[in-house]
């Protein structure tokens, strides 16, 4: 069987290539050129080419900067302008990796698509679902909530049943020609952000425009440096007159360049709404677990479907819910789908 392996040039996808080859698959390596940082691409491409040459499989590069800019990068910038906190990886996965790249792989005769993601696949009631990885500290199922069922049906995650800490030593043991661990950088959470997202926004818009800080009652209580520099839950970088305890960002008003702040308990909410992106049409709601951000602990919730909206009524309050992030619904450790928080 021919499998397309999406390669990043890192240890995880390199070891995935080794595992697929030893399992007898015919591998086609694919590197997606997404951002415009050519020096970074060249470093990762050298790694990919070394792996494909030594393991003996075909390797292709897809130039997708234009599509990525239009679908992911520009939306990232616009989302911050709207006062949201975007999730570019969750957008990139269905559109680029398991959209554009998968279409290319199918045209090249591949039946399956593999990646170095830490996640697993399991069938429930005849439907294949993405499942959390064995290594809960590295689990990436949250970012995969919006990919199509067609993609899920074709997915292979070679590392899903492994711990991250055991992958690296095994990879360098069986592939000594990889070089040294120092030459392999960890994948960044957002591939096109070098240090801070503000550096990206500065290229496209004015981010340093002083504005008013208000409390939940609407009273002016201080100043801030520009609304795009704040996300829900942030507690630094703004002034609050006479405050004796920490204040947190509760809300963002982009039209007026204002932020609303309050105490930690004011961040709590028992209700989260999202625009449905991937829960199936026959999903009727009920009692499930949800995650409201990547690193959050799953919360018990009653899920209600109202048209194109997912409403999660949480049994315990959650803190710092941000527009633009993903609300992902789980049945035990299986991803059922989710949407974008509004």
mmCIF file of N, CA, C and O in Angstrom, residues 150-198:
data_model
loop_
_atom_site.group_PDB
_atom_site.id
_atom_site.type_symbol
_atom_site.label_atom_id
_atom_site.label_comp_id
_atom_site.label_asym_id
_atom_site.label_seq_id
_atom_site.Cartn_x
_atom_site.Cartn_y
_atom_site.Cartn_z
ATOM 1 N N UNK A 150 -13.241 11.941 5.384
ATOM 2 C CA UNK A 150 -12.460 11.263 4.347
ATOM 3 C C UNK A 150 -10.988 11.192 4.753
ATOM 4 O O UNK A 150 -10.328 10.158 4.588
ATOM 5 N N UNK A 151 -10.475 12.288 5.311
ATOM 6 C CA UNK A 151 -9.076 12.301 5.766
ATOM 7 C C UNK A 151 -8.878 11.333 6.928
ATOM 8 O O UNK A 151 -7.915 10.559 6.954
ATOM 9 N N UNK A 152 -9.802 11.358 7.896
ATOM 10 C CA UNK A 152 -9.688 10.474 9.061
ATOM 11 C C UNK A 152 -9.653 9.011 8.622
ATOM 12 O O UNK A 152 -8.893 8.198 9.146
ATOM 13 N N UNK A 153 -10.482 8.677 7.628
ATOM 14 C CA UNK A 153 -10.540 7.296 7.134
ATOM 15 C C UNK A 153 -9.212 6.839 6.531
ATOM 16 O O UNK A 153 -8.954 5.641 6.427
ATOM 17 N N UNK A 154 -8.384 7.789 6.113
ATOM 18 C CA UNK A 154 -7.111 7.451 5.454
ATOM 19 C C UNK A 154 -5.898 7.632 6.377
ATOM 20 O O UNK A 154 -4.768 7.390 5.968
ATOM 21 N N UNK A 155 -6.122 8.064 7.603
ATOM 22 C CA UNK A 155 -5.005 8.467 8.468
ATOM 23 C C UNK A 155 -4.236 7.315 9.108
ATOM 24 O O UNK A 155 -4.818 6.317 9.518
ATOM 25 N N UNK A 156 -2.924 7.517 9.198
ATOM 26 C CA UNK A 156 -2.049 6.651 10.002
ATOM 27 C C UNK A 156 -1.199 7.565 10.882
ATOM 28 O O UNK A 156 -0.581 8.507 10.395
ATOM 29 N N UNK A 157 -1.189 7.297 12.189
ATOM 30 C CA UNK A 157 -0.337 8.030 13.132
ATOM 31 C C UNK A 157 0.669 7.042 13.725
ATOM 32 O O UNK A 157 0.386 6.416 14.757
ATOM 33 N N UNK A 158 1.841 6.885 13.132
ATOM 34 C CA UNK A 158 2.805 5.879 13.615
ATOM 35 C C UNK A 158 3.248 6.076 15.057
ATOM 36 O O UNK A 158 3.671 5.120 15.703
ATOM 37 N N UNK A 159 3.166 7.308 15.583
ATOM 38 C CA UNK A 159 3.696 7.581 16.932
ATOM 39 C C UNK A 159 2.616 7.610 18.010
ATOM 40 O O UNK A 159 2.923 7.868 19.173
ATOM 41 N N UNK A 160 1.369 7.335 17.627
ATOM 42 C CA UNK A 160 0.254 7.496 18.567
ATOM 43 C C UNK A 160 0.342 6.672 19.831
ATOM 44 O O UNK A 160 -0.154 7.070 20.883
ATOM 45 N N UNK A 161 0.976 5.499 19.756
ATOM 46 C CA UNK A 161 1.077 4.624 20.926
ATOM 47 C C UNK A 161 2.446 4.718 21.605
ATOM 48 O O UNK A 161 2.802 3.845 22.394
ATOM 49 N N UNK A 162 3.202 5.775 21.265
ATOM 50 C CA UNK A 162 4.532 5.935 21.849
ATOM 51 C C UNK A 162 4.604 7.182 22.722
ATOM 52 O O UNK A 162 3.814 8.115 22.568
ATOM 53 N N UNK A 163 5.563 7.190 23.628
ATOM 54 C CA UNK A 163 5.838 8.376 24.431
ATOM 55 C C UNK A 163 6.894 9.205 23.704
ATOM 56 O O UNK A 163 7.847 8.653 23.137
ATOM 57 N N UNK A 164 6.722 10.510 23.729
ATOM 58 C CA UNK A 164 7.657 11.407 23.050
ATOM 59 C C UNK A 164 9.102 11.143 23.486
ATOM 60 O O UNK A 164 10.018 11.116 22.672
ATOM 61 N N UNK A 165 9.299 10.924 24.784
ATOM 62 C CA UNK A 165 10.662 10.769 25.308
ATOM 63 C C UNK A 165 11.349 9.500 24.794
ATOM 64 O O UNK A 165 12.575 9.409 24.809
ATOM 65 N N UNK A 166 10.557 8.498 24.326
ATOM 66 C CA UNK A 166 11.182 7.278 23.802
ATOM 67 C C UNK A 166 11.413 7.356 22.294
ATOM 68 O O UNK A 166 12.180 6.572 21.744
ATOM 69 N N UNK A 167 10.763 8.306 21.631
ATOM 70 C CA UNK A 167 10.893 8.418 20.174
ATOM 71 C C UNK A 167 12.300 8.859 19.776
ATOM 72 O O UNK A 167 12.924 8.257 18.894
ATOM 73 N N UNK A 168 12.814 9.898 20.429
ATOM 74 C CA UNK A 168 14.122 10.448 20.029
ATOM 75 C C UNK A 168 15.262 9.438 20.146
ATOM 76 O O UNK A 168 15.981 9.215 19.170
ATOM 77 N N UNK A 169 15.434 8.800 21.304
ATOM 78 C CA UNK A 169 16.538 7.833 21.376
ATOM 79 C C UNK A 169 16.386 6.691 20.375
ATOM 80 O O UNK A 169 17.372 6.235 19.787
ATOM 81 N N UNK A 170 15.151 6.212 20.169
ATOM 82 C CA UNK A 170 14.933 5.123 19.204
ATOM 83 C C UNK A 170 15.267 5.583 17.790
ATOM 84 O O UNK A 170 15.868 4.849 17.010
ATOM 85 N N UNK A 171 14.859 6.821 17.458
ATOM 86 C CA UNK A 171 15.108 7.355 16.113
ATOM 87 C C UNK A 171 16.606 7.437 15.822
ATOM 88 O O UNK A 171 17.066 7.023 14.753
ATOM 89 N N UNK A 172 17.393 7.936 16.759
ATOM 90 C CA UNK A 172 18.830 8.100 16.530
ATOM 91 C C UNK A 172 19.572 6.762 16.609
ATOM 92 O O UNK A 172 20.642 6.609 16.017
ATOM 93 N N UNK A 173 18.960 5.809 17.287
ATOM 94 C CA UNK A 173 19.576 4.476 17.356
ATOM 95 C C UNK A 173 19.445 3.758 16.007
ATOM 96 O O UNK A 173 20.406 3.167 15.517
ATOM 97 N N UNK A 174 18.250 3.810 15.414
ATOM 98 C CA UNK A 174 18.034 3.063 14.162
ATOM 99 C C UNK A 174 18.445 3.864 12.922
ATOM 100 O O UNK A 174 18.616 3.296 11.843
ATOM 101 N N UNK A 175 18.591 5.176 13.091
ATOM 102 C CA UNK A 175 18.996 6.036 11.964
ATOM 103 C C UNK A 175 20.193 6.882 12.378
ATOM 104 O O UNK A 175 20.076 8.111 12.501
ATOM 105 N N UNK A 176 21.346 6.279 12.615
ATOM 106 C CA UNK A 176 22.510 7.029 13.111
ATOM 107 C C UNK A 176 22.945 8.148 12.171
ATOM 108 O O UNK A 176 23.566 9.124 12.599
ATOM 109 N N UNK A 177 22.600 7.995 10.885
ATOM 110 C CA UNK A 177 22.963 9.023 9.904
ATOM 111 C C UNK A 177 22.123 10.297 10.022
ATOM 112 O O UNK A 177 22.340 11.268 9.308
ATOM 113 N N UNK A 178 21.144 10.308 10.938
ATOM 114 C CA UNK A 178 20.348 11.533 11.142
ATOM 115 C C UNK A 178 21.234 12.695 11.579
ATOM 116 O O UNK A 178 20.914 13.850 11.327
ATOM 117 N N UNK A 179 22.341 12.381 12.260
ATOM 118 C CA UNK A 179 23.198 13.458 12.771
ATOM 119 C C UNK A 179 23.059 13.531 14.267
ATOM 120 O O UNK A 179 22.927 12.521 14.943
ATOM 121 N N UNK A 180 23.021 14.743 14.787
ATOM 122 C CA UNK A 180 22.892 14.910 16.238
ATOM 123 C C UNK A 180 21.568 15.584 16.565
ATOM 124 O O UNK A 180 20.997 16.299 15.750
ATOM 125 N N UNK A 181 21.118 15.331 17.769
ATOM 126 C CA UNK A 181 19.839 15.886 18.210
ATOM 127 C C UNK A 181 19.829 17.410 18.151
ATOM 128 O O UNK A 181 18.805 18.030 17.885
ATOM 129 N N UNK A 182 21.004 18.005 18.352
ATOM 130 C CA UNK A 182 21.103 19.473 18.358
ATOM 131 C C UNK A 182 20.685 20.085 17.010
ATOM 132 O O UNK A 182 20.249 21.222 16.938
ATOM 133 N N UNK A 183 20.849 19.307 15.936
ATOM 134 C CA UNK A 183 20.509 19.862 14.612
ATOM 135 C C UNK A 183 19.010 19.773 14.322
ATOM 136 O O UNK A 183 18.536 20.267 13.321
ATOM 137 N N UNK A 184 18.268 19.117 15.229
ATOM 138 C CA UNK A 184 16.824 18.974 15.030
ATOM 139 C C UNK A 184 16.075 19.846 16.029
ATOM 140 O O UNK A 184 16.028 19.562 17.211
ATOM 141 N N UNK A 185 15.502 20.907 15.519
ATOM 142 C CA UNK A 185 14.752 21.808 16.390
ATOM 143 C C UNK A 185 13.330 21.275 16.563
ATOM 144 O O UNK A 185 12.757 20.701 15.660
ATOM 145 N N UNK A 186 12.782 21.510 17.749
ATOM 146 C CA UNK A 186 11.390 21.135 17.980
ATOM 147 C C UNK A 186 10.494 21.978 17.081
ATOM 148 O O UNK A 186 10.754 23.161 16.865
ATOM 149 N N UNK A 187 9.429 21.376 16.578
ATOM 150 C CA UNK A 187 8.477 22.140 15.772
ATOM 151 C C UNK A 187 7.864 23.233 16.643
ATOM 152 O O UNK A 187 7.500 22.991 17.781
ATOM 153 N N UNK A 188 7.764 24.443 16.062
ATOM 154 C CA UNK A 188 7.133 25.529 16.804
ATOM 155 C C UNK A 188 5.629 25.346 16.781
ATOM 156 O O UNK A 188 5.078 24.758 15.864
ATOM 157 N N UNK A 189 4.976 25.866 17.834
ATOM 158 C CA UNK A 189 3.526 25.718 17.886
ATOM 159 C C UNK A 189 2.881 26.404 16.680
ATOM 160 O O UNK A 189 1.958 25.874 16.084
ATOM 161 N N UNK A 190 3.384 27.594 16.320
ATOM 162 C CA UNK A 190 2.896 28.272 15.115
ATOM 163 C C UNK A 190 4.106 28.473 14.203
ATOM 164 O O UNK A 190 5.017 29.230 14.535
ATOM 165 N N UNK A 191 4.118 27.798 13.064
ATOM 166 C CA UNK A 191 5.329 27.710 12.240
ATOM 167 C C UNK A 191 5.851 29.054 11.746
ATOM 168 O O UNK A 191 7.046 29.227 11.563
ATOM 169 N N UNK A 192 4.953 30.041 11.525
ATOM 170 C CA UNK A 192 5.405 31.308 10.954
ATOM 171 C C UNK A 192 5.684 32.377 12.018
ATOM 172 O O UNK A 192 6.065 33.497 11.687
ATOM 173 N N UNK A 193 5.496 32.059 13.296
ATOM 174 C CA UNK A 193 5.781 33.001 14.380
ATOM 175 C C UNK A 193 7.128 32.641 14.995
ATOM 176 O O UNK A 193 7.294 31.557 15.547
ATOM 177 N N UNK A 194 8.106 33.544 14.870
ATOM 178 C CA UNK A 194 9.454 33.280 15.398
ATOM 179 C C UNK A 194 9.510 33.442 16.916
ATOM 180 O O UNK A 194 9.982 32.574 17.627
ATOM 181 N N UNK A 195 9.059 34.602 17.396
ATOM 182 C CA UNK A 195 9.134 34.872 18.833
ATOM 183 C C UNK A 195 7.763 35.199 19.420
ATOM 184 O O UNK A 195 7.295 34.528 20.316
ATOM 185 N N UNK A 196 7.106 36.225 18.862
ATOM 186 C CA UNK A 196 5.834 36.681 19.406
ATOM 187 C C UNK A 196 4.888 37.031 18.260
ATOM 188 O O UNK A 196 5.319 37.574 17.241
ATOM 189 N N UNK A 197 3.615 36.728 18.446
ATOM 190 C CA UNK A 197 2.639 37.009 17.383
ATOM 191 C C UNK A 197 2.552 38.495 17.041
ATOM 192 O O UNK A 197 2.207 38.870 15.922
ATOM 193 N N UNK A 198 2.905 39.349 18.005
ATOM 194 C CA UNK A 198 2.856 40.801 17.772
ATOM 195 C C UNK A 198 3.817 41.200 16.647
ATOM 196 O O UNK A 198 3.527 42.106 15.860
#
